[in-house]
Short mmCIF file of C-alpha atoms and ligand atoms in Angstrom, two decimals:
data_model
loop_
_atom_site.label_atom_id
_atom_site.label_comp_id
_atom_site.label_asym_id
_atom_site.label_seq_id
_atom_site.Cartn_x
_atom_site.Cartn_y
_atom_site.Cartn_z
CA MET A 511 105.74 42.59 -136.66
CA GLN A 512 108.20 43.20 -134.08
CA GLU A 513 111.53 42.17 -135.17
CA THR A 514 112.72 39.10 -132.87
CA VAL A 515 115.68 37.47 -131.63
CA ILE A 516 115.90 34.08 -129.91
CA ILE A 517 118.31 33.63 -127.11
CA LEU A 518 118.65 29.50 -126.52
CA ASP A 519 119.44 28.87 -123.18
CA PHE A 520 121.84 26.47 -122.26
CA GLY A 521 121.94 26.85 -118.75
CA GLY A 522 124.52 29.55 -118.22
CA GLN A 523 124.23 32.16 -115.45
CA TYR A 524 124.03 35.04 -117.62
CA ASN A 525 121.16 34.19 -119.81
CA GLN A 526 118.75 36.99 -118.92
CA LEU A 527 121.61 39.62 -118.72
CA ILE A 528 122.37 38.81 -122.50
CA ALA A 529 118.40 39.46 -122.92
CA ARG A 530 118.40 42.73 -121.14
CA ARG A 531 121.62 43.76 -123.19
CA VAL A 532 120.01 42.55 -126.72
CA ARG A 533 116.80 44.86 -125.63
CA GLU A 534 119.12 47.77 -124.61
CA CYS A 535 120.32 47.62 -127.98
CA ASN A 536 116.38 48.42 -129.20
CA VAL A 537 115.89 44.95 -130.30
CA TYR A 538 113.37 42.77 -128.72
CA CYS A 539 114.36 39.12 -127.70
CA GLU A 540 113.10 36.33 -125.93
CA VAL A 541 114.77 33.66 -124.04
CA LYS A 542 114.00 30.22 -124.86
CA ASN A 543 114.86 26.58 -123.75
CA TYR A 544 117.58 25.04 -125.96
CA LYS A 545 115.19 22.11 -126.54
CA THR A 546 112.80 24.46 -128.29
CA PRO A 547 111.43 22.51 -131.55
CA ILE A 548 113.20 24.08 -134.68
CA GLU A 549 109.71 24.16 -136.07
CA GLU A 550 108.73 26.58 -133.05
CA ILE A 551 111.87 28.74 -133.85
CA LYS A 552 111.09 28.88 -137.74
CA LYS A 553 107.53 30.03 -137.19
CA ILE A 554 108.92 33.05 -134.94
CA ALA A 555 111.28 33.70 -138.21
CA PRO A 556 114.08 35.45 -135.91
CA GLN A 557 116.42 38.15 -137.27
CA GLY A 558 118.89 36.40 -135.30
CA ILE A 559 119.60 33.61 -132.64
CA ILE A 560 122.10 33.56 -129.61
CA PHE A 561 123.27 30.57 -127.89
CA THR A 562 124.23 31.40 -124.12
CA GLY A 563 126.82 30.17 -122.13
CA GLY A 564 126.33 26.81 -119.82
CA PRO A 565 128.18 24.93 -117.16
CA ASN A 566 128.96 21.71 -119.20
CA SER A 567 131.62 20.38 -121.53
CA VAL A 568 130.33 19.87 -124.89
CA TYR A 569 131.97 16.47 -125.62
CA LEU A 570 130.11 14.78 -122.90
CA GLU A 571 127.14 12.86 -123.99
CA ASP A 572 124.56 14.25 -121.14
CA SER A 573 125.58 17.81 -122.25
CA PRO A 574 123.25 20.11 -123.76
CA HIS A 575 123.19 19.66 -127.65
CA ILE A 576 121.61 21.07 -130.74
CA ASP A 577 120.24 19.87 -134.03
CA LYS A 578 122.69 20.99 -136.71
CA GLU A 579 119.50 22.04 -138.79
CA ILE A 580 119.41 25.47 -136.95
CA PHE A 581 122.98 26.30 -138.69
CA THR A 582 121.01 25.82 -141.85
CA LEU A 583 118.23 27.95 -141.63
CA GLY A 584 120.21 31.18 -143.17
CA VAL A 585 119.50 33.02 -139.71
CA PRO A 586 122.71 34.35 -138.20
CA VAL A 587 123.79 32.87 -135.09
CA LEU A 588 126.04 33.88 -132.40
CA GLY A 589 127.36 31.18 -129.89
CA ILE A 590 128.81 32.68 -126.51
CA CYS A 591 131.02 30.83 -124.36
CA TYR A 592 129.47 27.19 -124.04
CA GLY A 593 127.31 28.19 -127.16
CA CYS A 594 130.53 28.85 -129.15
CA GLN A 595 132.17 25.57 -128.26
CA LEU A 596 128.95 24.06 -129.09
CA MET A 597 128.72 25.65 -132.55
CA ALA A 598 132.41 24.55 -133.31
CA TYR A 599 131.69 21.11 -131.72
CA THR A 600 128.38 20.34 -133.66
CA LEU A 601 130.05 21.74 -136.96
CA GLY A 602 132.95 19.40 -136.95
CA GLY A 603 135.46 21.29 -135.18
CA GLU A 604 137.11 19.99 -131.94
CA VAL A 605 136.69 21.27 -128.35
CA SER A 606 139.04 19.89 -125.79
CA ALA A 607 140.03 20.99 -121.95
CA ALA A 608 142.54 23.80 -122.22
CA GLN A 609 145.98 23.57 -120.57
CA THR A 610 145.23 26.79 -118.73
CA ARG A 611 141.80 27.57 -117.34
CA GLU A 612 141.05 31.23 -118.25
CA TYR A 613 138.93 32.82 -115.54
CA GLY A 614 138.39 36.70 -115.32
CA LYS A 615 139.63 39.89 -117.10
CA THR A 616 141.75 38.69 -120.04
CA SER A 617 143.44 40.94 -122.56
CA THR A 618 142.47 40.24 -125.90
CA LYS A 619 143.29 40.96 -129.47
CA PHE A 620 140.68 41.32 -132.09
CA ASP A 621 140.24 41.18 -135.82
CA ASN A 622 138.61 44.49 -136.70
CA ASP A 623 137.56 43.07 -140.21
CA SER A 624 135.04 41.21 -138.43
CA PRO A 625 131.50 42.68 -138.35
CA ILE A 626 131.27 42.07 -134.63
CA PHE A 627 134.48 43.89 -134.06
CA LYS A 628 134.06 46.61 -136.72
CA ASP A 629 135.06 49.89 -135.63
CA LEU A 630 136.18 48.84 -132.06
CA PRO A 631 139.50 49.14 -130.61
CA GLU A 632 141.98 46.15 -131.68
CA ASN A 633 142.92 45.44 -128.39
CA GLY A 634 140.53 45.27 -125.05
CA ILE A 635 139.61 43.59 -121.97
CA THR A 636 137.18 40.64 -121.94
CA TRP A 637 135.58 38.66 -119.24
CA MET A 638 136.53 34.94 -119.76
CA SER A 639 134.85 31.78 -117.71
CA HIS A 640 135.98 28.63 -119.34
CA THR A 641 138.21 25.51 -118.93
CA ASP A 642 137.49 24.13 -122.53
CA HIS A 643 138.57 25.71 -125.56
CA ILE A 644 138.27 25.14 -129.44
CA SER A 645 141.54 23.26 -130.30
CA LYS A 646 140.56 23.08 -133.75
CA LEU A 647 138.07 25.27 -136.14
CA PRO A 648 135.10 23.89 -137.92
CA GLU A 649 135.69 24.03 -141.81
CA SER A 650 135.19 27.17 -143.17
CA PHE A 651 135.60 29.18 -140.06
CA ILE A 652 138.50 31.44 -139.22
CA SER A 653 139.75 32.93 -135.79
CA VAL A 654 138.97 36.57 -135.17
CA ALA A 655 140.29 37.07 -131.74
CA HIS A 656 142.73 35.76 -129.38
CA SER A 657 144.29 36.06 -126.17
CA ASP A 658 147.66 34.61 -124.83
CA ASN A 659 146.00 31.20 -123.48
CA CYS A 660 143.19 31.19 -126.18
CA PRO A 661 143.94 31.12 -129.84
CA VAL A 662 139.97 30.99 -130.77
CA ALA A 663 138.45 33.74 -128.69
CA ALA A 664 136.11 34.64 -131.44
CA MET A 665 135.20 32.73 -134.67
CA GLN A 666 133.09 33.38 -137.78
CA ASN A 667 131.84 32.09 -141.03
CA THR A 668 130.59 35.21 -142.57
CA GLU A 669 129.03 33.52 -145.56
CA LYS A 670 126.93 31.20 -143.28
CA LYS A 671 126.42 34.15 -140.75
CA LEU A 672 127.79 32.09 -137.81
CA TYR A 673 130.03 33.53 -135.32
CA GLY A 674 131.27 32.42 -131.86
CA ILE A 675 132.54 34.27 -128.82
CA GLN A 676 134.65 32.49 -126.18
CA PHE A 677 134.12 35.29 -123.71
CA HIS A 678 130.99 37.05 -122.29
CA PRO A 679 130.34 40.38 -123.97
CA GLU A 680 127.34 40.77 -121.88
CA VAL A 681 129.17 41.51 -118.50
CA MET A 682 130.32 44.82 -117.94
CA HIS A 683 133.70 43.43 -117.41
CA THR A 684 133.97 43.15 -121.14
CA GLU A 685 134.91 46.14 -122.62
CA ASN A 686 132.79 47.48 -125.34
CA GLY A 687 130.81 44.14 -124.72
CA VAL A 688 127.29 45.76 -125.64
CA GLU A 689 128.88 47.19 -128.70
CA MET A 690 129.69 43.52 -129.91
CA LEU A 691 126.43 42.77 -129.49
CA ARG A 692 124.84 45.40 -131.22
CA ASN A 693 127.21 45.04 -134.33
CA PHE A 694 126.01 41.46 -134.43
CA LEU A 695 122.59 42.53 -134.29
CA TYR A 696 122.79 45.55 -136.80
CA ASN A 697 125.42 44.23 -139.17
CA VAL A 698 125.11 40.76 -139.03
CA CYS A 699 121.32 40.37 -138.16
CA GLU A 700 120.39 43.65 -140.22
CA CYS A 701 118.14 44.85 -137.18
CA SER A 702 116.40 48.12 -137.60
CA GLY A 703 115.90 48.41 -133.66
CA ASP A 704 112.35 48.79 -133.45
CA TRP A 705 111.90 47.84 -129.77
CA SER A 706 111.31 51.07 -127.45
CA MET A 707 108.87 51.53 -124.57
CA SER A 708 107.15 54.33 -126.03
CA ASN A 709 106.45 52.03 -128.96
CA TYR A 710 105.51 49.08 -126.37
CA ALA A 711 103.06 51.56 -124.38
CA LYS A 712 101.19 52.46 -127.35
CA THR A 713 100.77 48.99 -128.87
CA ALA A 714 99.89 47.52 -125.20
CA ILE A 715 97.33 50.30 -124.65
CA ARG A 716 95.81 49.56 -127.98
CA GLU A 717 95.68 45.78 -127.80
CA ILE A 718 94.50 46.04 -124.03
CA ARG A 719 91.54 48.36 -125.06
CA GLU A 720 90.63 46.00 -127.80
CA LYS A 721 90.68 43.00 -125.91
CA VAL A 722 88.67 44.48 -123.05
CA GLY A 723 85.91 46.44 -124.97
CA GLU A 724 83.29 46.96 -122.55
CA GLY A 725 84.40 44.38 -119.93
CA LYS A 726 85.52 44.95 -116.28
CA VAL A 727 88.94 44.35 -115.16
CA LEU A 728 90.08 43.64 -111.59
CA LEU A 729 93.91 44.16 -110.33
CA ALA A 730 95.21 43.43 -107.00
CA LEU A 731 97.77 46.38 -106.29
CA SER A 732 100.07 45.92 -103.81
CA GLY A 733 102.13 49.29 -104.46
CA GLY A 734 105.01 47.60 -105.74
CA VAL A 735 106.70 48.76 -108.80
CA ASP A 736 105.04 46.14 -111.19
CA SER A 737 101.46 46.21 -109.77
CA SER A 738 101.42 50.13 -109.68
CA VAL A 739 102.94 50.29 -113.52
CA LEU A 740 100.41 47.77 -114.36
CA ALA A 741 97.79 49.89 -112.82
CA ALA A 742 99.03 52.87 -114.76
CA LEU A 743 98.90 50.99 -117.99
CA LEU A 744 95.42 49.69 -117.49
CA SER A 745 94.30 53.14 -116.54
CA LYS A 746 95.41 54.55 -119.60
CA ALA A 747 93.92 51.84 -121.63
CA VAL A 748 90.43 51.21 -119.97
CA GLY A 749 90.20 53.91 -117.30
CA SER A 750 87.34 53.61 -115.05
CA LYS A 751 86.81 49.76 -116.40
CA LEU A 752 89.50 49.07 -113.95
CA THR A 753 89.05 48.54 -110.18
CA CYS A 754 91.97 48.28 -107.99
CA ILE A 755 92.11 46.54 -104.64
CA PHE A 756 94.57 47.77 -102.57
CA VAL A 757 94.45 45.37 -99.24
CA ASP A 758 96.48 47.08 -96.43
CA HIS A 759 97.41 44.36 -94.23
CA GLY A 760 99.05 47.08 -91.53
CA LEU A 761 102.57 45.19 -92.16
CA MET A 762 103.80 48.10 -94.74
CA ARG A 763 106.21 50.58 -94.12
CA LYS A 764 105.72 53.65 -91.99
CA ASN A 765 102.99 55.81 -93.94
CA GLU A 766 103.19 53.24 -96.93
CA GLY A 767 99.31 52.68 -96.98
CA ASP A 768 98.35 56.42 -97.23
CA GLU A 769 101.37 56.95 -99.85
CA VAL A 770 100.14 54.25 -102.37
CA GLU A 771 96.33 55.69 -101.82
CA GLN A 772 97.51 59.16 -102.52
CA ALA A 773 99.75 58.20 -105.86
CA PHE A 774 96.36 56.90 -107.44
CA ALA A 775 94.18 59.68 -106.21
CA ASP A 776 94.26 61.40 -109.55
CA TRP A 777 94.19 58.38 -111.75
CA ASP A 778 90.77 57.66 -113.65
CA ILE A 779 90.43 54.22 -111.94
CA ASN A 780 88.18 52.63 -108.84
CA PHE A 781 90.49 52.43 -106.23
CA VAL A 782 89.36 50.38 -103.28
CA ARG A 783 91.70 50.45 -100.22
CA VAL A 784 90.75 47.49 -97.62
CA ASN A 785 92.11 48.36 -94.06
CA ALA A 786 92.46 44.80 -92.86
CA LYS A 787 95.11 45.42 -90.12
CA ASP A 788 93.06 43.86 -87.32
CA LYS A 789 92.21 40.83 -89.40
CA PHE A 790 95.73 40.04 -90.23
CA LEU A 791 96.99 40.61 -86.60
CA ALA A 792 94.58 38.41 -84.96
CA LYS A 793 95.50 35.55 -87.40
CA LEU A 794 99.29 36.29 -86.54
CA ALA A 795 98.77 36.42 -82.85
CA GLY A 796 101.51 34.41 -81.13
CA VAL A 797 102.74 32.70 -84.46
CA ASP A 798 106.45 32.96 -84.59
CA ASP A 799 107.38 30.13 -87.40
CA PRO A 800 108.20 32.15 -90.59
CA GLU A 801 106.64 29.73 -92.95
CA THR A 802 103.64 29.63 -90.96
CA LYS A 803 103.45 33.37 -91.03
CA ARG A 804 104.15 33.49 -94.70
CA LYS A 805 101.27 31.06 -95.36
CA ILE A 806 98.51 32.72 -93.04
CA ILE A 807 99.54 36.10 -94.71
CA GLY A 808 99.00 34.66 -97.92
CA GLU A 809 95.68 33.36 -97.23
CA GLU A 810 94.19 35.97 -95.07
CA PHE A 811 95.35 38.29 -98.56
CA ILE A 812 93.36 35.79 -100.60
CA ARG A 813 90.24 35.88 -98.31
CA VAL A 814 90.22 39.62 -97.87
CA PHE A 815 90.64 40.06 -101.56
CA GLU A 816 87.85 37.93 -102.48
CA ALA A 817 85.53 39.19 -100.03
CA GLU A 818 85.98 42.67 -101.65
CA ALA A 819 85.89 41.31 -105.31
CA LYS A 820 82.71 39.63 -104.57
CA LYS A 821 81.24 43.11 -104.18
CA ILE A 822 82.08 44.24 -107.69
CA GLY A 823 80.68 40.83 -109.06
CA THR A 824 81.84 38.97 -111.79
CA VAL A 825 84.68 40.66 -113.70
CA ASP A 826 85.72 39.74 -117.00
CA PHE A 827 89.62 40.24 -116.65
CA LEU A 828 91.94 39.49 -113.64
CA ALA A 829 94.95 41.60 -114.53
CA GLN A 830 98.20 40.07 -113.16
CA GLY A 831 101.70 42.09 -112.95
CA THR A 832 103.52 39.09 -113.90
CA ILE A 833 107.14 39.98 -115.61
CA TYR A 834 109.40 38.46 -118.14
CA PRO A 835 111.65 36.74 -115.51
CA ASP A 836 108.85 34.85 -113.86
CA VAL A 837 108.05 33.42 -117.39
CA ILE A 838 111.49 32.16 -118.74
CA GLU A 839 111.84 28.76 -118.72
CA SER A 840 115.50 28.22 -117.79
CA GLY A 841 117.54 25.65 -119.74
CA ALA A 842 119.04 24.41 -116.47
CA GLY A 843 115.52 23.07 -115.04
CA ASP A 844 113.75 24.04 -111.87
CA ALA A 845 115.56 25.44 -108.57
CA ALA A 846 114.61 24.47 -105.06
CA VAL A 847 112.06 26.56 -103.32
CA ILE A 848 113.69 28.18 -100.24
CA LYS A 849 110.76 30.49 -99.17
CA SER A 850 107.34 30.26 -100.10
CA HIS A 851 106.99 33.83 -101.86
CA HIS A 852 103.76 35.33 -101.44
CA ASN A 853 102.50 37.49 -104.27
CA VAL A 854 99.23 37.65 -106.22
CA GLY A 855 99.99 34.55 -108.26
CA GLY A 856 97.61 32.43 -106.19
CA LEU A 857 94.33 34.30 -106.94
CA PRO A 858 92.97 32.92 -109.91
CA ASP A 859 91.51 29.92 -108.11
CA TYR A 860 89.20 32.03 -105.69
CA VAL A 861 87.99 34.99 -107.88
CA ASP A 862 85.35 34.95 -110.29
CA PHE A 863 86.57 35.86 -113.56
CA LYS A 864 86.74 34.99 -117.18
CA GLU A 865 90.43 35.52 -118.49
CA ILE A 866 93.55 36.33 -117.07
CA ILE A 867 95.73 39.32 -118.56
CA GLU A 868 99.18 39.99 -118.11
CA PRO A 869 100.18 42.98 -120.12
CA LEU A 870 103.98 42.81 -118.55
CA ARG A 871 104.67 39.42 -119.22
CA LEU A 872 107.30 40.29 -121.92
CA LEU A 873 109.19 43.05 -119.76
CA PHE A 874 112.23 43.05 -117.71
CA LYS A 875 112.03 44.76 -114.49
CA ASP A 876 114.26 47.72 -115.58
CA GLU A 877 111.69 48.04 -118.80
CA VAL A 878 108.87 47.89 -116.53
CA ARG A 879 110.18 51.07 -114.79
CA GLN A 880 110.76 52.82 -118.36
CA LEU A 881 107.37 51.96 -118.91
CA GLY A 882 106.07 53.55 -115.65
CA SER A 883 108.00 56.74 -116.62
CA GLU A 884 106.62 56.65 -120.10
CA LEU A 885 102.94 56.54 -118.68
CA GLY A 886 104.06 59.48 -116.22
CA LEU A 887 103.77 57.28 -112.71
CA ALA A 888 105.32 59.19 -109.93
CA GLU A 889 108.91 58.59 -109.71
CA TYR A 890 108.90 57.14 -106.18
CA LEU A 891 106.72 54.35 -106.87
CA ILE A 892 108.97 53.53 -110.08
CA ARG A 893 112.04 53.59 -108.40
CA ARG A 894 110.63 51.66 -105.09
CA GLN A 895 112.66 48.91 -103.76
CA PRO A 896 111.20 45.35 -103.49
CA PHE A 897 109.01 44.79 -100.53
CA PRO A 898 108.20 41.30 -99.65
CA GLY A 899 104.30 40.40 -100.03
CA PRO A 900 104.33 39.63 -95.99
CA GLY A 901 105.71 42.76 -95.20
CA LEU A 902 107.06 43.50 -91.96
CA ALA A 903 105.83 40.42 -90.49
CA ILE A 904 108.70 38.51 -91.86
CA ARG A 905 111.16 41.47 -90.53
CA ILE A 906 109.87 40.95 -87.19
CA ILE A 907 111.58 37.73 -85.90
CA GLY A 908 109.18 35.94 -83.81
CA ASP A 909 105.68 36.51 -82.92
CA ILE A 910 104.22 39.89 -84.08
CA THR A 911 102.64 42.75 -82.00
CA GLU A 912 101.20 46.11 -82.81
CA GLU A 913 104.02 47.59 -80.74
CA LYS A 914 106.61 45.59 -82.65
CA ILE A 915 105.35 47.09 -85.95
CA SER A 916 105.03 50.23 -84.79
CA LEU A 917 108.86 50.11 -83.18
CA LEU A 918 110.33 48.67 -86.55
CA GLN A 919 108.33 51.07 -88.92
CA ASP A 920 109.99 54.08 -87.07
CA ALA A 921 113.47 52.59 -87.05
CA ASP A 922 113.23 51.79 -90.89
CA PHE A 923 111.97 55.05 -91.68
CA ILE A 924 115.19 56.61 -90.23
CA PHE A 925 117.37 54.20 -91.59
CA ARG A 926 115.46 54.98 -95.06
CA GLU A 927 115.80 58.48 -94.51
CA GLU A 928 119.69 58.65 -93.65
CA ILE A 929 120.27 56.67 -96.69
CA ALA A 930 118.62 58.69 -98.88
CA ASN A 931 120.15 61.66 -97.16
CA ALA A 932 123.73 60.15 -97.80
CA GLY A 933 122.81 59.95 -101.37
CA LEU A 934 123.15 55.91 -101.24
CA ASP A 935 119.42 55.20 -102.26
CA ARG A 936 120.31 54.32 -105.92
CA ASP A 937 123.58 52.38 -105.15
CA ILE A 938 122.05 50.07 -102.23
CA HIS A 939 119.55 47.96 -104.17
CA GLN A 940 117.31 46.98 -101.05
CA TYR A 941 117.89 48.11 -97.50
CA PHE A 942 115.69 47.86 -94.49
CA ALA A 943 115.62 47.25 -90.72
CA VAL A 944 114.90 44.08 -88.81
CA LEU A 945 113.64 43.70 -85.17
CA THR A 946 115.02 40.73 -83.69
CA SER A 947 113.51 39.60 -81.01
CA MET A 948 116.61 39.39 -78.84
CA ARG A 949 116.87 42.02 -76.14
CA SER A 950 120.18 42.90 -74.33
CA VAL A 951 121.17 45.01 -71.56
CA GLY A 952 121.98 48.65 -72.32
CA VAL A 953 122.34 52.17 -70.37
CA MET A 954 120.58 55.24 -71.04
CA GLY A 955 121.31 58.30 -68.89
CA ASP A 956 122.03 56.50 -65.47
CA SER A 957 119.60 53.55 -66.08
CA ARG A 958 119.91 50.03 -67.00
CA THR A 959 117.95 49.27 -70.04
CA TYR A 960 116.94 45.78 -71.25
CA ASP A 961 115.56 46.51 -75.01
CA TYR A 962 115.42 45.18 -78.30
CA THR A 963 118.43 44.72 -81.11
CA LEU A 964 117.62 46.02 -84.26
CA ALA A 965 119.51 44.52 -87.19
CA LEU A 966 120.19 46.87 -90.24
CA ARG A 967 120.38 44.80 -94.01
CA GLY A 968 121.54 46.70 -97.00
CA VAL A 969 122.18 44.70 -100.29
CA THR A 970 123.95 45.27 -103.71
CA THR A 971 122.68 42.84 -106.36
CA THR A 972 121.72 42.49 -110.07
CA ASP A 973 119.11 39.91 -109.79
CA PHE A 974 118.39 39.18 -105.94
CA MET A 975 119.32 35.77 -106.40
CA THR A 976 122.65 36.51 -105.03
CA ALA A 977 123.57 39.60 -103.43
CA ASP A 978 126.56 41.53 -101.28
CA PHE A 979 126.00 43.39 -98.32
CA ALA A 980 126.21 47.01 -99.10
CA ARG A 981 129.47 48.84 -97.82
CA ILE A 982 127.68 51.63 -96.09
CA PRO A 983 130.36 54.06 -94.69
CA TYR A 984 130.66 53.87 -91.11
CA ASP A 985 129.92 57.63 -90.44
CA VAL A 986 126.39 57.21 -92.09
CA LEU A 987 126.02 53.81 -90.17
CA ALA A 988 127.14 56.12 -86.82
CA LYS A 989 124.48 58.75 -87.77
CA ILE A 990 121.75 56.03 -88.34
CA SER A 991 122.48 54.29 -85.26
CA ASN A 992 122.39 57.21 -83.18
CA ARG A 993 119.24 58.64 -84.40
CA ILE A 994 117.67 55.34 -83.94
CA VAL A 995 118.66 54.56 -80.31
CA ASN A 996 117.66 58.29 -79.41
CA GLU A 997 114.31 58.66 -81.34
CA VAL A 998 112.75 55.02 -81.02
CA ALA A 999 112.09 53.93 -77.61
CA HIS A 1000 112.90 50.34 -76.69
CA ILE A 1001 115.47 49.59 -79.11
CA ASN A 1002 118.98 50.24 -77.29
CA ARG A 1003 121.49 47.96 -79.64
CA ILE A 1004 121.97 48.15 -83.52
CA VAL A 1005 123.83 45.78 -85.75
CA TYR A 1006 124.66 45.78 -89.36
CA ASP A 1007 124.32 42.40 -91.40
CA ILE A 1008 127.58 41.60 -93.08
CA THR A 1009 126.52 38.39 -94.87
CA THR A 1010 126.09 37.91 -98.32
CA LYS A 1011 123.58 35.65 -100.10
CA PRO A 1012 124.26 32.70 -100.24
CA PRO A 1013 124.69 31.27 -97.92
CA SER A 1014 121.90 34.20 -95.92
CA THR A 1015 119.07 35.26 -97.71
CA ILE A 1016 118.18 38.92 -98.04
CA GLU A 1017 115.10 38.97 -95.69
CA TRP A 1018 115.70 37.28 -92.42
CA GLU A 1019 112.54 35.04 -92.58
P1 LIG B 1988 115.42 36.55 -100.12
O1 LIG B 1988 114.85 36.59 -98.69
O2 LIG B 1988 114.69 35.15 -100.51
O3 LIG B 1988 114.70 37.59 -100.75
O4 LIG B 1988 116.62 36.43 -99.95
C1 LIG B 1988 114.97 37.84 -102.60
C2 LIG B 1988 113.98 38.75 -102.65
O5 LIG B 1988 112.62 38.59 -102.60
C3 LIG B 1988 112.10 39.17 -101.78
N1 LIG B 1988 111.07 38.70 -100.88
C4 LIG B 1988 109.61 38.50 -101.45
N2 LIG B 1988 109.10 38.98 -102.53
N3 LIG B 1988 107.02 38.12 -101.70
C5 LIG B 1988 107.64 38.88 -102.58
O6 LIG B 1988 107.23 39.21 -103.40
C6 LIG B 1988 107.90 37.44 -100.57
O7 LIG B 1988 107.23 36.77 -99.85
C7 LIG B 1988 108.97 37.66 -100.56
N4 LIG B 1988 109.98 37.16 -99.76
C8 LIG B 1988 111.50 37.79 -99.99
C9 LIG B 1988 113.15 40.19 -100.87
O8 LIG B 1988 112.63 41.14 -100.28
C10 LIG B 1988 114.24 40.04 -101.76
O9 LIG B 1988 113.77 41.26 -102.76
#
């Protein structure tokens, strides 16, 4: 049985980051809503429990609270930020608004006798973000770290294995933060560290094989990281019992359709590529509203997929590339839908199958990549930046024509090539060109031009929920601009998008 740590989410912005850090320490963990019944937690028999931060004040009635019983299970608990205050409050300590709000990098002093700070420097920088503080410790707790403004930056009751940290060990601004989490996991929870991608791959392959038996498996392959890794995993597990359908809607980046086909040429699977460009373009003709474009593509995708799937007949399993961030139920509730994202999530209603399998549903994105490497998948598929399901349709503002697609493909290709040449492709998390349908006057040779404006977008981000625009050096931008206007006809102006998300989004439509 896999050692598991449970992370109870109180609505903090770093909940997934904590989980990723724990897994980086080779310990499997799951994020659960703070309302998860205690019986369910007991059933999992976790090695440890971590409470996340959250935006509330524990002493307010409406704030998330927790049943005291959780502290009596004999399972080690680590409270972080709000989680720390909640532990103090629930166990009879006092939490109140601090006179000075602490935010940002804070010089902190640690007691190295604490198992959490063992073998780490006595002084260091931590990342604080709180207005409340613990003004009185609960009985039998001692303070084991402090800063100038915060007498209880960490507290513990070693006998009961209860620990609290006011700062955020999971963010990189906290020096040795991951080491502190590791100390909790190994010194306090006594984990052995049995979570690794090679173990995961072996177990997953065995389980899929057992489950699938002689059945047929169907997968919609997009060429994105998740579906590609899933195809590789399934191929190792069930080989030719797998059929991958790759719907090429003609709105991929330059050469991409061929690249995806090529990447799977040597794998032991049935690979079906459907070239459906004409169908998609016919449906999209004259449509310029972003949401309508997205809906049309989503629906057409399903139709094409369905027609192809029918040729195979009834399949036993439909594989989906759902990953862990999609299945975590946040303690903060549902967020508003800004764009109707198109991915294969909508398929089940339309295809004849018996059961869905989602072998990646426990993995974070970086773990999916590790798994891809473990399985020997082509590096460029593993490193691929996100590409939206509707493809270039939402990177061409307004109506879509073949000419515009081809212009954009060429310009985008040059942009990507030069970013790679400048060695920036790992630092900029997503970058692409957008064909605005705006035209403006230019001069080329001695002639007037009246051509398209192309926008370049490059962002850095950890989770794609928020993003900053990438600071691409001017000389790199200059080279890109020069090459594009010279090599791609009908583009005579290039602009660089310098907005963050929010208030913008990453894609333009
Ligand atoms: P936005 O534009 O919402 O994009 O800031 C956030 C991330 O999601 C990607 N994206 C999509 N991915 N289907 C997808 O699978 C979609 O319809 C879709 N729309 C946007 C976008 O590229 C960025 O990485």
